[in-house]
Amino acid sequence: MASTLEKFIHSLDPRALPRVLQIQSGIYFQGSIYEMFGNECCLSTGEVIKVIGFKINKLIASICENNEDSQISAKVELPLNFPGLYKVVADKTPYLSIEEITQKFSIGPTRFGHPSFYCPEDIKLANLTIKRGEQITFSSVEEINGTMAVNCGVVRNNQSHSFTLPLSQEGIFYECEDDQIYTLKEIAEWKIPKSRNRIVKLSNTLHVWDSSNPLPENFGGCLILTPVYEVKAVMKFRKDIVHILSDLDVEVKDITDCYDISSFLQPLSLEDVFERTSKEFPMVAEIMEGPQGSQKPYNLLCTGKEIIIYKKYQAKRVLASEIRSDSPKRHFLIPMSYKGKFKRRPREFPTAYDLEIARSEKEQLHVVATKAFDSPHKELSSVSVGDQFLVQQCQTSEVLYEGRKKAVDVLACEQILSNTYKKVLIPMYMEGGFVEVIHDKQQYQLSEICKEFRLPFNVKVSVRDLSIGDDVLAAVPGLQLEEEITDSYLLVSSVSGPGDSWEIPVYRLNMSVHLLGKDVQTVVPPATRTTVEEISEEQYYMVRRYENQTLYPPPRPPKKPA
């Protein structure tokens, strides 16, 4: 049965991709010529396309001046980066099964992907009864003993109780109120259920309002958000990927079940290539859609170019951030093959507890106080701005508190006076400020820093890497080397001129290829060029989240005695 492209995409489950669609009617009888992102395609009646992906491109906001039940005064188009923070209004329409919820919502590892629901009736499980109205938080979907189920949790008396619900579980489930606030981009990615709209309220007033702002001045009502998707598709006789907006005025019919899907080119993402077995490498591929970006090697990976993919592997990088007080900071991933040299820069420590974490057996930590502290106990030292200390070790000391002795954690230090040293005890809970005094003038390779010192570690490039044409790190006044990470890479070179090979990241590069089946003439890759990768703020937090998700959080610093 034919439907509009918009209606089809709004109801399409991403897990059902790819889908083959036939154009039933276009804007014109002869067909419609459509251009987006420089890709021009003709969607003529009878044309067959293979949909391989879709994502929200923009939002149509219906403006309600008071609440969601009031009359719509206007409709405006909002980009995903439109400013402001928004509160999500709970959907009043119930869901009738757990499976329906998993089909409509993105359930994933971050807090954005943990929707909450309640049932107006008790749910009796084998070892637990979920009471009516109790908030159930969905955390992940997985197969358990051959049955697909959702991992859930409820909180009772500050205690979390975990359980699973099968997708076949039926009932009436209402969305819970959400007290968090989100950007429009976060709402678009996580909070708009498939085939439903989403009502939001502006949480903070826009600081600067002008006539170009599509929302009314001092707006305090509701917005009903309807997503417009960008559809990625492959056409029968084209080698590139076309992008189509879902609100294009065409009707389509799903003919996947009666069409030979292998007759289309098979686009592969870098993740798809990485999942191939090691025996299948090396391979020759043609780029169907190249990545965005002007830095090498991304500017060399243009659409239509043939590349050799030699191998897949895991490689170490050091995650580094620019040292600056204001934001935004720049972030980098530095390979261990980086040939530049670094000199140390002073670290800053907000508390005495941070001094304990930073101290090492290799050298004594020398710091200067940048903030005063008055000790409430005569057994412990007060600190004045400019006081210098050599950090010794953490220990326990007794202090007199309300006539009784109480044990507290302290940091034993030597205070540097004009002609002598004085042993002092600083409470570990002290909220002060310290800056490191650097005596080490040596220059270090990246691998030496990772081996000899504990990260995070502050440095500045003293000798740039001459093998890199434009060493972006050399222009940064200061860097904090934060942590070592392990990431997935493909080693590639150009078929036409394989003078160099490049490491390209699998999970941060939006790129599609199709395999050509050609024989690879040179199995041994040419010399690998060193590349310092500059990453966005969003990529930075994703890298840190995936790297740290299996680690235990550090212990909390001691609290000041009540």
Coordinates of C-alpha atoms in Angstrom, one line a residue:
M1 CA 0.0 0.0 0.0
A2 CA 1.4 3.4 -1.0
S3 CA 2.0 6.1 1.6
T4 CA 3.8 9.4 1.7
L5 CA 7.5 9.3 2.2
E6 CA 7.1 11.3 5.4
K7 CA 4.5 8.8 6.9
F8 CA 6.7 5.8 5.9
I9 CA 9.9 7.1 7.5
H10 CA 8.0 8.3 10.7
S11 CA 6.8 4.7 11.3
L12 CA 10.0 2.9 10.1
D13 CA 11.9 0.9 12.7
P14 CA 15.6 1.4 12.1
R15 CA 16.2 -2.3 12.9
A16 CA 14.2 -3.1 9.7
L17 CA 16.7 -1.4 7.4
P18 CA 17.5 -1.6 4.5
R19 CA 14.2 -1.2 2.7
V20 CA 13.5 -1.0 -1.0
L21 CA 11.0 1.6 -2.0
Q22 CA 9.3 2.3 -5.3
I23 CA 8.2 5.9 -6.2
Q24 CA 4.5 5.9 -6.8
S25 CA 4.0 9.6 -7.6
G26 CA 6.2 12.7 -7.5
I27 CA 5.8 16.4 -7.5
Y28 CA 5.5 16.3 -11.3
F29 CA 4.0 13.5 -13.3
Q30 CA 7.3 13.0 -15.1
G31 CA 9.2 12.9 -11.8
S32 CA 10.8 15.3 -9.5
I33 CA 14.4 16.6 -9.6
Y34 CA 15.6 17.1 -6.1
E35 CA 18.9 18.5 -4.8
M36 CA 20.3 18.4 -1.3
F37 CA 24.0 18.8 -0.1
G38 CA 25.0 19.0 -3.7
N39 CA 23.4 15.7 -4.6
E40 CA 20.9 16.0 -7.4
C41 CA 18.6 13.1 -8.1
C42 CA 15.5 12.5 -10.1
L43 CA 12.7 10.7 -8.3
S44 CA 10.6 9.7 -11.3
T45 CA 7.5 7.6 -11.0
G46 CA 8.5 3.9 -10.9
E47 CA 12.0 4.6 -9.7
V48 CA 13.4 2.2 -7.1
I49 CA 15.6 3.3 -4.2
K50 CA 17.1 1.4 -1.3
V51 CA 16.8 3.3 2.0
I52 CA 19.9 2.5 4.2
G53 CA 19.5 5.0 7.0
F54 CA 17.8 8.1 8.3
K55 CA 18.3 10.7 11.1
I56 CA 16.4 13.9 12.2
N57 CA 17.6 16.8 10.2
K58 CA 15.4 19.6 11.6
L59 CA 12.2 20.1 13.6
I60 CA 8.9 21.8 12.7
A61 CA 7.6 23.5 15.9
S62 CA 3.9 24.3 16.3
I63 CA 3.7 27.2 18.8
C64 CA 1.1 27.1 21.5
E65 CA 1.0 30.3 23.5
N66 CA -0.2 28.9 26.8
N67 CA -0.2 25.0 27.1
E68 CA -0.4 22.0 24.8
D69 CA -4.2 22.2 24.7
S70 CA -4.4 25.8 23.5
Q71 CA -4.7 26.7 19.8
I72 CA -1.7 26.6 17.6
S73 CA -0.7 30.2 16.6
A74 CA 2.0 29.4 14.1
K75 CA 4.5 26.8 12.8
V76 CA 8.2 27.5 12.5
E77 CA 11.3 25.6 11.4
L78 CA 14.0 25.0 14.0
P79 CA 17.5 23.7 13.3
L80 CA 18.9 21.2 15.8
N81 CA 21.4 23.7 17.1
F82 CA 18.7 26.2 18.0
P83 CA 19.6 27.7 21.4
G84 CA 17.9 27.2 24.6
L85 CA 17.2 24.4 27.2
Y86 CA 13.9 22.6 27.1
K87 CA 11.8 20.5 29.5
V88 CA 10.0 17.4 28.0
V89 CA 6.3 17.1 28.7
A90 CA 5.2 13.5 29.4
D91 CA 3.1 12.0 26.6
K92 CA -0.6 11.4 27.8
T93 CA -1.2 8.6 25.2
P94 CA -0.3 5.2 26.8
Y95 CA 1.8 2.4 25.3
L96 CA 0.2 -1.0 25.2
S97 CA 3.2 -3.3 25.5
I98 CA 6.9 -3.3 26.3
E99 CA 7.7 -4.1 22.7
E100 CA 5.9 -1.0 21.5
I101 CA 8.0 1.1 23.9
T102 CA 11.3 -0.4 22.6
Q103 CA 10.1 0.3 19.0
K104 CA 9.3 3.9 19.7
F105 CA 12.1 4.9 22.0
S106 CA 15.9 4.9 21.7
I107 CA 17.1 2.9 24.7
G108 CA 20.9 3.1 25.1
P109 CA 23.8 3.3 27.5
T110 CA 23.6 7.0 28.4
R111 CA 21.2 8.8 30.7
F112 CA 19.4 10.1 27.6
G113 CA 18.5 6.5 26.7
H114 CA 16.9 5.6 30.0
P115 CA 13.2 6.4 29.6
S116 CA 10.8 5.9 32.6
F117 CA 7.2 4.7 32.6
Y118 CA 4.6 3.6 35.1
C119 CA 1.7 1.2 35.0
P120 CA -1.7 2.0 36.7
E121 CA -1.9 -1.7 37.8
D122 CA 0.4 -3.9 39.7
I123 CA 2.8 -6.1 37.7
K124 CA 3.6 -9.4 39.4
L125 CA 6.9 -11.0 38.6
A126 CA 8.5 -14.2 39.9
N127 CA 10.4 -12.5 42.7
L128 CA 9.1 -8.9 42.7
T129 CA 5.8 -7.0 42.4
I130 CA 5.9 -3.7 40.7
K131 CA 3.3 -1.5 42.4
R132 CA 0.9 0.6 40.4
G133 CA 2.2 4.1 39.7
E134 CA 5.8 3.0 40.5
Q135 CA 8.4 4.5 38.2
I136 CA 10.1 1.9 36.0
T137 CA 13.4 3.0 34.3
F138 CA 14.4 1.1 31.1
S139 CA 18.2 0.8 30.7
S140 CA 18.9 -1.7 27.9
V141 CA 17.5 -4.4 25.6
E142 CA 19.1 -7.8 25.4
E143 CA 18.4 -11.4 24.6
I144 CA 18.0 -13.5 27.8
N145 CA 17.7 -17.3 27.5
G146 CA 16.4 -16.9 23.9
T147 CA 13.8 -14.2 24.8
M148 CA 14.2 -10.5 24.1
A149 CA 13.7 -8.5 27.3
V150 CA 14.3 -5.1 28.7
N151 CA 16.6 -4.5 31.8
C152 CA 14.6 -2.3 34.2
G153 CA 14.9 -0.9 37.6
V154 CA 12.8 0.7 40.4
V155 CA 14.0 2.7 43.4
R156 CA 12.5 2.0 46.8
N157 CA 13.8 3.7 50.0
N158 CA 16.9 4.8 48.2
Q159 CA 17.6 1.2 47.2
S160 CA 17.7 0.2 43.5
H161 CA 16.0 -3.1 42.5
S162 CA 16.8 -4.6 39.1
F163 CA 14.6 -6.9 37.0
T164 CA 13.7 -7.7 33.4
L165 CA 10.5 -7.4 31.4
P166 CA 9.9 -9.5 28.3
L167 CA 9.0 -7.6 25.1
S168 CA 5.8 -9.6 25.0
Q169 CA 4.6 -8.1 28.4
E170 CA 1.3 -6.3 27.7
G171 CA -0.4 -3.7 29.8
I172 CA -1.0 0.1 29.9
F173 CA 2.2 2.1 30.3
Y174 CA 2.4 5.9 30.7
E175 CA 5.5 8.0 30.3
C176 CA 6.7 9.5 33.6
E177 CA 7.4 13.2 34.1
D178 CA 11.0 14.1 33.3
D179 CA 12.6 16.8 35.6
Q180 CA 15.7 17.0 33.4
I181 CA 16.4 19.8 30.8
Y182 CA 17.8 19.1 27.3
T183 CA 19.0 20.9 24.2
L184 CA 17.0 20.5 21.0
K185 CA 19.7 18.2 19.6
E186 CA 19.4 15.9 22.6
I187 CA 15.6 15.8 22.4
A188 CA 15.8 15.0 18.6
E189 CA 18.3 12.1 19.2
W190 CA 16.7 10.5 22.3
K191 CA 13.4 12.0 23.3
I192 CA 11.1 11.9 20.3
P193 CA 9.2 8.6 20.0
K194 CA 8.8 7.1 16.5
S195 CA 5.6 8.1 14.8
R196 CA 4.7 10.5 17.6
N197 CA 5.3 14.2 18.2
R198 CA 7.0 15.6 21.3
I199 CA 5.7 18.6 23.4
V200 CA 8.4 20.7 25.1
K201 CA 8.5 23.8 27.2
L202 CA 11.3 26.4 27.1
S203 CA 13.1 26.1 30.4
N204 CA 15.3 29.1 30.2
T205 CA 14.6 32.4 28.5
L206 CA 16.8 33.2 25.5
H207 CA 19.4 35.7 26.6
V208 CA 19.3 37.7 23.3
W209 CA 16.1 38.0 21.4
D210 CA 15.9 39.8 18.0
S211 CA 13.5 39.9 15.1
S212 CA 15.2 37.0 13.4
N213 CA 14.2 34.7 16.2
P214 CA 11.2 32.5 15.1
L215 CA 9.8 32.3 18.6
P216 CA 7.7 35.1 20.1
E217 CA 9.5 37.5 22.5
N218 CA 9.3 36.3 26.2
F219 CA 7.7 33.1 25.0
G220 CA 6.5 30.9 27.8
G221 CA 4.2 28.4 26.1
C222 CA 4.6 25.0 24.6
L223 CA 6.2 23.7 21.3
I224 CA 4.9 20.7 19.6
L225 CA 7.9 19.2 17.8
T226 CA 7.5 17.2 14.6
P227 CA 10.8 15.8 13.2
V228 CA 11.8 16.1 9.5
Y229 CA 14.2 13.3 8.7
E230 CA 17.2 13.2 6.3
V231 CA 17.0 9.9 4.4
K232 CA 20.1 8.2 3.1
A233 CA 19.4 6.1 0.0
V234 CA 21.1 4.3 -2.8
M235 CA 19.7 4.5 -6.4
K236 CA 19.9 1.7 -8.9
F237 CA 22.4 3.3 -11.4
R238 CA 24.4 5.6 -9.2
K239 CA 27.6 5.0 -7.2
D240 CA 27.0 7.7 -4.6
I241 CA 24.6 8.0 -1.7
V242 CA 21.7 10.5 -2.1
H243 CA 20.1 12.5 0.8
I244 CA 16.4 13.2 0.7
L245 CA 14.3 15.1 3.2
S246 CA 11.3 13.1 4.5
D247 CA 8.9 15.9 3.8
L248 CA 9.5 15.7 0.1
D249 CA 6.1 15.5 -1.6
V250 CA 6.3 11.9 -3.0
E251 CA 4.4 8.7 -2.4
V252 CA 6.3 5.4 -2.0
K253 CA 5.6 1.7 -1.7
D254 CA 7.7 -0.8 0.2
I255 CA 8.6 -3.6 -2.2
T256 CA 11.5 -5.1 -0.1
D257 CA 9.9 -8.6 0.1
C258 CA 9.6 -9.0 -3.7
Y259 CA 12.8 -7.3 -4.9
D260 CA 16.3 -8.6 -5.3
I261 CA 18.1 -6.3 -2.9
S262 CA 21.5 -7.5 -4.0
S263 CA 21.1 -5.8 -7.3
F264 CA 21.9 -2.5 -5.6
L265 CA 25.5 -1.4 -4.6
Q266 CA 26.1 -2.4 -1.0
P267 CA 27.3 0.6 0.9
L268 CA 29.4 -0.2 4.0
S269 CA 30.2 2.1 6.9
L270 CA 33.6 1.9 8.4
E271 CA 32.1 -0.1 11.3
D272 CA 30.8 -2.6 8.7
V273 CA 34.3 -2.9 7.2
F274 CA 35.9 -3.3 10.7
E275 CA 33.5 -6.2 11.4
R276 CA 35.0 -8.2 8.5
T277 CA 37.4 -11.0 9.4
S278 CA 41.1 -10.3 9.3
K279 CA 41.5 -12.9 6.5
E280 CA 39.5 -10.6 4.1
F281 CA 42.1 -7.8 4.3
P282 CA 43.6 -6.2 2.3
M283 CA 40.7 -5.1 0.1
V284 CA 40.0 -2.4 -2.6
A285 CA 37.0 -0.1 -2.1
E286 CA 35.4 2.9 -3.7
I287 CA 34.3 5.8 -1.6
M288 CA 30.5 6.4 -2.0
E289 CA 30.4 9.2 0.6
G290 CA 33.4 10.9 1.9
P291 CA 33.9 12.5 5.3
Q292 CA 33.6 16.2 6.1
G293 CA 36.7 18.1 7.2
S294 CA 39.7 19.8 5.7
Q295 CA 42.5 18.2 7.8
K296 CA 44.5 15.3 6.4
P297 CA 43.7 12.5 5.5
Y298 CA 40.0 13.4 5.5
N299 CA 40.4 15.9 2.6
L300 CA 41.9 13.1 0.5
L301 CA 39.0 10.7 1.0
C302 CA 36.6 12.2 -1.6
T303 CA 33.6 10.6 -3.2
G304 CA 34.5 8.3 -6.1
K305 CA 38.1 7.7 -5.0
E306 CA 39.5 4.1 -4.9
I307 CA 41.4 3.2 -1.7
I308 CA 43.2 0.1 -0.4
I309 CA 42.2 -1.0 3.1
Y310 CA 45.2 -3.0 4.4
K311 CA 44.1 -4.1 7.8
K312 CA 42.1 -3.4 10.9
Y313 CA 43.6 -3.0 14.4
Q314 CA 43.5 -1.4 17.8
A315 CA 45.9 1.5 18.5
K316 CA 46.8 3.6 21.5
R317 CA 46.2 7.4 21.6
V318 CA 46.7 10.0 24.3
L319 CA 43.6 12.2 24.8
A320 CA 44.8 15.8 25.3
S321 CA 42.9 19.1 25.9
E322 CA 44.0 22.7 25.5
I323 CA 44.8 24.4 28.9
R324 CA 42.7 27.6 29.1
S325 CA 40.3 29.1 31.6
D326 CA 37.6 30.0 29.2
S327 CA 35.8 27.6 26.9
P328 CA 35.5 26.0 24.4
K329 CA 38.7 24.1 24.7
R330 CA 40.3 22.2 21.8
H331 CA 40.7 18.4 22.1
F332 CA 43.2 16.1 20.4
L333 CA 44.0 12.5 20.1
I334 CA 47.8 12.1 19.8
P335 CA 49.4 8.9 18.4
M336 CA 52.3 7.2 20.2
S337 CA 54.3 7.7 16.9
Y338 CA 54.2 11.5 17.5
K339 CA 57.9 12.6 17.1
G340 CA 57.6 16.0 18.8
K341 CA 59.0 16.7 22.2
F342 CA 57.3 18.2 25.3
K343 CA 58.3 20.3 28.3
R344 CA 56.4 20.2 31.5
R345 CA 54.0 22.9 32.6
P346 CA 52.7 23.5 36.1
R347 CA 49.6 21.7 37.2
E348 CA 46.9 23.2 39.3
F349 CA 45.2 21.5 42.3
P350 CA 41.9 22.7 43.7
T351 CA 42.2 20.7 47.0
A352 CA 44.7 19.0 49.3
Y353 CA 43.1 15.7 48.2
D354 CA 44.3 16.3 44.6
L355 CA 47.8 16.7 45.9
E356 CA 47.6 13.2 47.4
I357 CA 46.4 11.8 44.1
A358 CA 49.2 13.6 42.1
R359 CA 52.2 12.8 44.3
S360 CA 54.6 10.1 43.1
E361 CA 57.6 8.1 44.3
K362 CA 59.7 9.4 41.3
E363 CA 59.9 13.0 42.5
Q364 CA 58.7 15.2 45.4
L365 CA 55.7 17.4 44.6
H366 CA 56.5 21.1 45.2
V367 CA 53.5 23.5 45.3
V368 CA 52.6 27.1 46.1
A369 CA 49.3 28.0 47.7
T370 CA 47.1 30.3 45.7
K371 CA 44.2 30.5 48.2
A372 CA 44.2 31.0 52.0
F373 CA 42.7 28.5 54.5
D374 CA 42.1 29.0 58.2
S375 CA 42.3 25.7 60.1
P376 CA 39.5 25.1 62.6
H377 CA 41.8 22.9 64.7
K378 CA 45.1 24.0 66.4
E379 CA 46.6 20.6 65.6
L380 CA 46.4 21.3 61.9
S381 CA 48.0 24.1 59.9
S382 CA 46.4 27.2 58.3
V383 CA 47.6 28.2 54.9
S384 CA 48.4 31.7 53.5
V385 CA 48.6 32.7 49.8
G386 CA 52.2 32.2 48.7
D387 CA 53.1 29.5 51.2
Q388 CA 55.3 26.8 49.6
F389 CA 55.1 23.1 50.5
L390 CA 56.8 19.8 49.7
V391 CA 54.1 17.1 49.7
Q392 CA 55.1 14.0 51.8
Q393 CA 52.3 11.5 52.4
C394 CA 48.7 10.9 53.6
Q395 CA 48.2 9.9 57.2
T396 CA 45.7 10.0 60.0
S397 CA 45.8 12.5 62.9
E398 CA 43.7 13.2 66.0
V399 CA 42.1 16.6 66.5
L400 CA 40.1 17.9 69.5
Y401 CA 36.5 18.4 68.5
E402 CA 33.8 19.5 71.1
G403 CA 36.0 18.1 73.9
R404 CA 36.5 14.7 72.2
K405 CA 39.3 13.4 70.1
K406 CA 38.4 12.7 66.5
A407 CA 40.6 11.0 63.8
V408 CA 40.8 12.9 60.4
D409 CA 42.8 12.3 57.2
V410 CA 45.6 14.8 56.7
L411 CA 48.4 15.4 54.3
A412 CA 51.9 15.6 55.8
C413 CA 54.0 18.3 54.2
E414 CA 57.2 20.3 54.7
Q415 CA 56.6 24.0 54.6
I416 CA 59.5 25.8 53.0
L417 CA 60.5 28.8 55.1
S418 CA 63.4 31.3 54.4
N419 CA 66.2 29.2 55.9
T420 CA 64.6 26.0 57.0
Y421 CA 61.7 23.5 56.6
K422 CA 58.7 23.1 59.0
K423 CA 56.7 19.9 59.2
V424 CA 52.9 20.7 58.9
L425 CA 49.7 18.8 58.6
I426 CA 47.0 20.0 56.2
P427 CA 43.5 18.6 56.4
M428 CA 42.6 16.5 53.4
Y429 CA 39.2 18.1 53.1
M430 CA 40.8 21.5 52.7
E431 CA 39.3 23.4 49.7
G432 CA 42.2 25.7 48.8
G433 CA 44.3 26.1 45.7
F434 CA 47.8 25.1 44.7
V435 CA 50.0 25.4 41.7
E436 CA 53.0 23.2 41.0
V437 CA 56.6 24.5 40.9
I438 CA 58.5 22.9 38.0
H439 CA 62.2 22.2 38.5
D440 CA 62.5 19.7 35.7
K441 CA 63.7 21.3 32.4
Q442 CA 64.1 18.1 30.5
Q443 CA 62.3 17.5 27.1
Y444 CA 60.2 14.3 26.8
Q445 CA 58.8 12.1 24.1
L446 CA 55.2 11.2 24.5
S447 CA 56.0 7.5 25.2
E448 CA 58.4 8.6 28.0
I449 CA 55.7 10.7 29.7
C450 CA 53.2 7.9 29.6
K451 CA 55.8 5.5 31.1
E452 CA 57.4 7.7 33.8
F453 CA 54.5 10.0 35.0
R454 CA 50.9 9.6 36.1
L455 CA 48.3 11.3 33.9
P456 CA 46.8 13.9 33.8
F457 CA 50.0 15.8 33.0
N458 CA 50.5 19.4 31.8
V459 CA 52.9 20.0 28.9
K460 CA 53.8 22.3 26.0
V461 CA 55.3 21.3 22.7
S462 CA 59.0 22.4 22.7
V463 CA 60.0 20.7 19.5
R464 CA 57.4 20.2 16.9
D465 CA 57.0 17.0 14.8
L466 CA 58.8 17.8 11.5
S467 CA 57.1 14.8 9.8
I468 CA 53.7 16.6 10.0
G469 CA 53.3 19.4 7.6
D470 CA 51.2 21.5 10.0
D471 CA 51.7 20.4 13.6
V472 CA 48.5 21.7 15.3
L473 CA 49.9 21.0 18.8
A474 CA 52.9 23.4 18.3
A475 CA 50.5 26.4 18.3
V476 CA 48.7 25.4 21.5
P477 CA 50.2 27.3 24.5
G478 CA 49.5 24.5 26.9
L479 CA 48.2 20.9 26.8
Q480 CA 46.8 18.6 29.5
L481 CA 47.6 15.0 28.6
E482 CA 44.5 13.4 30.2
E483 CA 44.6 9.6 29.7
E484 CA 45.6 6.8 27.4
I485 CA 42.9 5.3 25.3
T486 CA 42.6 2.4 22.9
D487 CA 40.6 2.9 19.7
S488 CA 39.8 1.1 16.5
Y489 CA 41.5 2.1 13.2
L490 CA 41.7 1.0 9.5
L491 CA 45.0 1.5 7.6
V492 CA 44.3 2.9 4.1
S493 CA 46.1 4.3 1.1
S494 CA 45.1 5.6 -2.3
V495 CA 45.0 3.2 -5.2
S496 CA 46.3 5.8 -7.7
G497 CA 49.2 7.0 -5.6
P498 CA 50.0 4.7 -2.6
G499 CA 53.0 6.8 -1.4
D500 CA 51.7 7.0 2.2
S501 CA 49.2 5.1 4.3
W502 CA 46.9 6.7 6.9
E503 CA 45.2 5.5 10.0
I504 CA 41.5 6.5 9.9
P505 CA 39.3 6.1 13.0
V506 CA 36.4 3.7 12.7
Y507 CA 33.9 5.3 15.0
R508 CA 34.4 9.0 14.4
L509 CA 34.4 9.2 10.6
N510 CA 31.1 9.3 8.7
M511 CA 32.1 7.6 5.5
S512 CA 30.6 4.9 3.2
V513 CA 32.4 2.6 0.7
H514 CA 31.6 -0.3 -1.5
L515 CA 34.0 -3.2 -2.1
L516 CA 35.3 -3.6 -5.7
G517 CA 36.6 -7.2 -5.6
K518 CA 39.9 -6.1 -7.2
D519 CA 43.2 -7.8 -6.4
V520 CA 45.5 -5.8 -4.2
Q521 CA 48.9 -5.5 -5.9
T522 CA 50.9 -4.5 -2.8
V523 CA 50.0 -6.5 0.3
V524 CA 52.6 -4.6 2.4
P525 CA 51.4 -1.1 3.2
P526 CA 53.6 1.9 2.6
A527 CA 55.0 4.0 5.5
T528 CA 52.2 5.2 7.9
R529 CA 51.9 9.0 8.2
T530 CA 51.5 10.4 11.7
T531 CA 48.3 12.3 12.2
V532 CA 47.1 14.3 15.2
E533 CA 43.4 14.1 15.2
E534 CA 41.4 17.2 16.5
I535 CA 38.1 16.1 17.8
S536 CA 34.9 18.0 18.7
E537 CA 33.5 18.5 22.2
E538 CA 30.9 15.8 21.6
Q539 CA 33.4 13.3 20.4
Y540 CA 35.6 14.1 23.3
Y541 CA 32.9 13.2 25.8
M542 CA 32.0 10.0 23.8
V543 CA 35.7 8.9 23.9
R544 CA 36.0 9.5 27.6
R545 CA 32.7 7.7 28.3
Y546 CA 33.5 4.6 26.3
E547 CA 37.0 4.5 27.8
N548 CA 35.9 4.8 31.4
Q549 CA 32.7 2.8 31.4
T550 CA 34.3 -0.3 32.9
L551 CA 36.4 1.5 35.5
Y552 CA 35.3 2.2 39.0
P553 CA 34.9 5.9 39.9
P554 CA 37.6 7.4 42.1
P555 CA 36.9 7.7 45.8
R556 CA 35.2 10.8 47.0
P557 CA 37.4 13.3 48.9
P558 CA 37.0 13.3 52.7
K559 CA 34.2 15.6 54.1
K560 CA 34.9 18.4 56.5
P561 CA 33.8 17.2 60.0
A562 CA 30.3 18.4 60.8

